[in-house]
Amino acid sequence: MIKLFKGQKVVDGAGVKLNRVIGTRFLDNADPFFLLDEFRSDNKNDYISGFPMHPHRGIETVTYMIEGNFIHRDSKGNEGNLKAGEVQWMTAGRGILHEEMPLMEEGQLWGYQLWINLPSRLKMTEPKYRHIKKEDIPVIKRDGLEVKIISGAFDGIEGPVKPNSPIDYMDVRLNNGIFRRDDIKGVNLIYVHTGKVTVLAGNEQIESEAGNLILVEEVSEIEVRGDNGGFLYISGEPLKEPVSRYGPFVMNTMDEILKAIDDYKNGVLDK
C-alpha cells in the first residue's frame, strides 16, 4: 500500500515556520512516528525565534541538521552545538525540558525533527542525550546513489545510533540511481526534500516532488528511483499500543497525560 501526503505549513516554537507531514489533520501519526517537521528557509524571520525551553515525556526526539546551526540545552545539563550534517537523538523518557535555538542570524537553516513513540515499558525511562558528529555518520556512494546512515543498516553498514526500538533513518540522494530495500516490515516513510522521485512497492507506483511524504506499508520490497532527487527514508515497526497525546507528551492513557501536565506545572517533570 502506498499513500502520498502533502506537507502542511505551520508555525511552531516561538514562531518558526515549518512544513509538517506527520502530526497533521491528514496524517495524525504513522505508528511509531508521531511528528515529522522540516524547517527550511534562508529568511531569518522564519526561524530566528527558535524553540525555547519546553517539555517532553514518553518519546524520543531526533533533530537532523543539513544546513545551519542550532544550540541545544536541556534540564539535565546537556548542551551541544548542532552543526550541519549532525544529529541530536534525545530520549525524553520520564521527562526533560530542552530548547533548540539557532546560532545564526543569516543564511539558510535546513533540518528536521522527528518524534518516535516509546513503548510503554520505556515511557518512564531515564532521559538520554546523544550528539552524533558528521564524521561519525557513514555515507555509502555508488552507481548514482548516496546513502547517509544515521540509524539502521544499509549494505551491511550500520549507523551510529542504536535506538530503543529498531529504527531506520537515512538521508538518500539519487543521481540516476536506485535505492532498494528488501524484506522490509512495518511503516516505511519517504519524505522527498529535493527534486522528484518515483517509488515502486508491490504492484503500485507513485511519483512525488519535494515537500511531500510517501507512506508505504504491507509490502516486502521497496524501490525508489530519481534523477537528482533526494529524500529521507525512515522506517520502524508499529508499537500497536494505546496512545494518549497532549502537545509534547505522548503516553498510553489520559491519566498518564494528566500526571505529566501536573508534574510539569509543579516543576518535577524531569525530577
XYZ file of C-alpha atoms in Angstrom:
271
model
C 0.000 0.000 0.000
C 1.324 3.434 -0.984
C -0.174 6.749 0.079
C 1.012 10.301 -0.586
C 0.561 13.095 1.947
C 1.213 16.737 1.197
C 3.018 18.843 3.748
C 1.109 21.389 5.801
C 2.555 24.840 6.510
C 2.502 25.521 10.249
C 4.146 27.789 12.806
C 5.604 26.247 15.978
C 8.055 27.070 18.733
C 8.341 30.837 19.145
C 7.352 31.464 15.541
C 9.317 29.041 13.383
C 7.729 28.327 10.002
C 7.630 24.603 9.217
C 6.476 22.058 6.685
C 4.724 19.395 8.786
C 3.981 15.998 7.265
C 3.245 13.870 10.344
C 1.060 15.315 13.078
C -1.469 16.971 10.754
C -5.171 16.537 10.069
C -4.160 14.493 7.017
C -1.758 12.167 8.867
C -2.035 12.281 12.642
C 0.643 9.619 13.117
C 2.383 6.710 11.426
C 2.970 4.468 14.453
C 5.636 4.620 15.910
C 6.220 8.098 14.421
C 4.160 10.976 15.784
C 5.669 14.065 14.191
C 7.921 14.975 11.285
C 8.744 18.626 10.629
C 11.008 20.238 8.077
C 12.363 23.710 8.846
C 13.973 25.152 5.743
C 14.405 28.820 4.929
C 17.007 31.455 4.157
C 14.748 34.141 5.652
C 15.893 34.622 9.252
C 12.395 35.764 10.265
C 11.189 32.211 9.577
C 13.483 30.637 12.175
C 15.296 33.206 14.332
C 12.883 32.791 17.287
C 13.735 29.088 17.534
C 12.265 26.616 20.009
C 12.598 27.997 23.567
C 12.622 25.707 26.616
C 9.734 23.212 26.515
C 8.955 19.759 27.964
C 8.654 16.225 26.584
C 7.668 12.882 28.082
C 7.174 9.427 26.571
C 9.004 9.907 23.262
C 12.352 10.274 21.545
C 13.076 13.396 19.513
C 15.549 13.349 16.640
C 16.888 16.583 15.159
C 18.901 16.303 11.951
C 20.613 19.367 10.508
C 21.522 19.662 6.830
C 22.436 23.350 6.880
C 22.850 25.902 9.653
C 23.394 25.599 13.410
C 21.224 25.021 16.465
C 22.325 25.190 20.080
C 20.741 22.563 22.344
C 20.337 22.959 26.099
C 18.295 20.802 28.454
C 17.316 20.485 32.090
C 19.761 17.607 32.618
C 22.736 19.856 31.934
C 23.399 18.726 28.372
C 24.479 21.323 25.841
C 25.620 20.998 22.248
C 26.136 22.997 19.091
C 24.285 21.053 16.412
C 26.078 21.809 13.143
C 25.345 20.987 9.514
C 25.325 17.229 8.947
C 24.928 16.393 12.646
C 22.181 14.697 14.644
C 20.733 15.098 18.111
C 18.937 11.970 19.339
C 17.202 12.643 22.640
C 15.257 10.126 24.685
C 12.824 12.187 26.739
C 11.632 9.171 28.737
C 10.129 10.167 32.089
C 10.660 13.831 31.335
C 13.037 16.517 30.154
C 12.936 20.195 29.260
C 15.036 21.390 26.339
C 15.499 24.233 23.919
C 16.862 24.460 20.376
C 17.863 27.944 19.279
C 19.562 28.981 16.025
C 23.115 30.293 16.407
C 22.960 32.037 13.053
C 21.271 35.283 12.103
C 21.722 34.999 8.348
C 21.800 32.192 5.794
C 19.802 29.026 5.286
C 18.580 26.880 8.147
C 17.536 23.427 6.959
C 16.761 20.497 9.177
C 14.207 18.041 10.547
C 12.628 16.976 13.794
C 11.143 13.512 14.194
C 9.191 12.213 17.191
C 9.392 8.483 17.884
C 6.975 6.947 20.361
C 8.479 4.911 23.188
C 6.942 1.548 24.152
C 5.005 1.571 27.408
C 7.801 -0.255 29.251
C 10.190 2.630 28.460
C 7.871 5.604 28.864
C 9.380 6.476 32.244
C 12.983 5.554 31.495
C 15.753 7.987 32.374
C 16.331 10.723 29.769
C 19.303 10.349 27.441
C 21.005 12.783 25.076
C 23.250 11.822 22.154
C 25.046 14.256 19.858
C 26.253 12.495 16.706
C 29.010 14.246 14.771
C 29.023 14.388 10.981
C 32.236 12.381 10.735
C 30.678 9.527 12.730
C 27.797 9.031 10.282
C 28.742 6.616 7.449
C 27.955 7.537 3.847
C 27.753 4.968 1.040
C 28.298 6.191 -2.519
C 27.883 4.027 -5.620
C 26.135 3.954 -9.008
C 24.355 7.298 -8.709
C 23.318 6.550 -5.119
C 24.389 8.218 -1.862
C 23.076 6.950 1.464
C 23.842 8.647 4.773
C 23.078 6.126 7.527
C 22.014 7.743 10.804
C 20.296 4.655 12.201
C 19.734 1.136 10.901
C 21.843 -0.606 8.266
C 22.360 -0.426 4.511
C 24.598 -2.765 2.523
C 25.891 -4.212 5.791
C 26.966 -0.815 7.150
C 25.308 0.315 10.380
C 24.576 3.830 11.526
C 25.972 5.165 14.830
C 22.648 5.351 16.712
C 21.216 2.285 18.449
C 17.611 3.299 19.249
C 15.397 1.786 21.937
C 13.380 0.169 19.129
C 14.760 -0.715 15.670
C 14.515 2.417 13.523
C 15.978 3.124 10.088
C 16.841 6.769 9.451
C 18.738 7.616 6.261
C 19.276 10.618 4.015
C 19.341 9.402 0.406
C 20.439 11.266 -2.732
C 19.857 9.919 -6.243
C 21.588 10.892 -9.469
C 20.009 8.428 -11.896
C 20.443 5.880 -9.119
C 18.165 3.354 -7.410
C 17.555 2.851 -3.689
C 16.278 -0.637 -2.808
C 15.172 -2.286 0.414
C 14.305 -5.975 0.592
C 12.434 -7.821 3.336
C 11.005 -4.597 4.746
C 8.417 -4.603 7.505
C 6.229 -2.156 9.339
C 5.960 1.502 8.378
C 8.210 2.965 5.689
C 8.349 6.724 5.127
C 9.877 8.595 2.212
C 9.984 12.363 2.670
C 11.095 13.964 -0.589
C 13.246 17.010 0.098
C 14.878 17.552 -3.293
C 13.623 17.190 -6.868
C 11.303 14.302 -7.706
C 11.392 10.556 -7.042
C 9.367 7.546 -8.129
C 8.503 4.908 -5.534
C 7.664 1.326 -6.504
C 6.251 -1.065 -3.906
C 4.387 -4.267 -4.619
C 2.286 -3.617 -7.705
C 1.969 0.106 -7.025
C 3.966 3.087 -8.224
C 3.800 6.764 -7.324
C 5.794 9.884 -8.176
C 6.335 12.687 -5.696
C 8.019 16.062 -5.637
C 9.783 17.835 -2.790
C 7.662 18.679 0.259
C 5.543 15.527 0.223
C 5.622 12.306 2.231
C 5.057 8.819 0.838
C 3.851 6.177 3.297
C 4.471 2.542 2.356
C 3.032 -0.411 4.301
C 2.154 -4.083 3.825
C 4.847 -4.831 1.233
C 8.131 -6.716 1.407
C 10.197 -4.698 -1.075
C 10.558 -1.066 -1.979
C 12.434 0.717 -4.742
C 12.991 4.448 -5.205
C 14.289 5.950 -8.462
C 15.246 9.508 -9.250
C 17.325 11.887 -11.297
C 18.836 14.459 -8.919
C 16.268 13.623 -6.247
C 16.718 13.388 -2.505
C 14.673 12.067 0.397
C 14.661 10.913 3.993
C 13.997 7.203 4.421
C 12.557 6.378 7.846
C 11.103 3.050 8.920
C 10.062 1.215 12.072
C 7.747 -1.411 13.498
C 4.398 -0.161 14.884
C 4.090 -0.482 18.653
C 0.341 -1.152 18.414
C -0.220 0.197 21.913
C -2.905 2.551 23.234
C -1.947 6.194 22.737
C -2.964 9.323 24.590
C -1.372 12.524 23.379
C -1.300 16.122 24.519
C 1.164 18.564 22.973
C 4.709 17.367 23.742
C 3.513 14.392 25.813
C 2.766 11.004 24.234
C 1.625 8.395 26.756
C -0.680 5.369 26.911
C -3.559 6.717 28.985
C -5.208 10.049 29.745
C -4.354 9.601 33.433
C -0.679 9.494 32.434
C -1.129 12.647 30.378
C -2.752 14.456 33.309
C 0.118 13.303 35.535
C 2.635 14.688 33.026
C 0.824 18.033 32.954
C 0.718 18.196 36.754
C 4.390 17.218 37.036
C 5.327 19.967 34.566
C 3.248 22.589 36.363
C 4.786 21.533 39.714
C 8.329 21.622 38.340
C 9.019 17.907 38.851
C 8.579 16.542 35.302
C 12.323 15.964 34.958
C 12.993 15.079 38.600
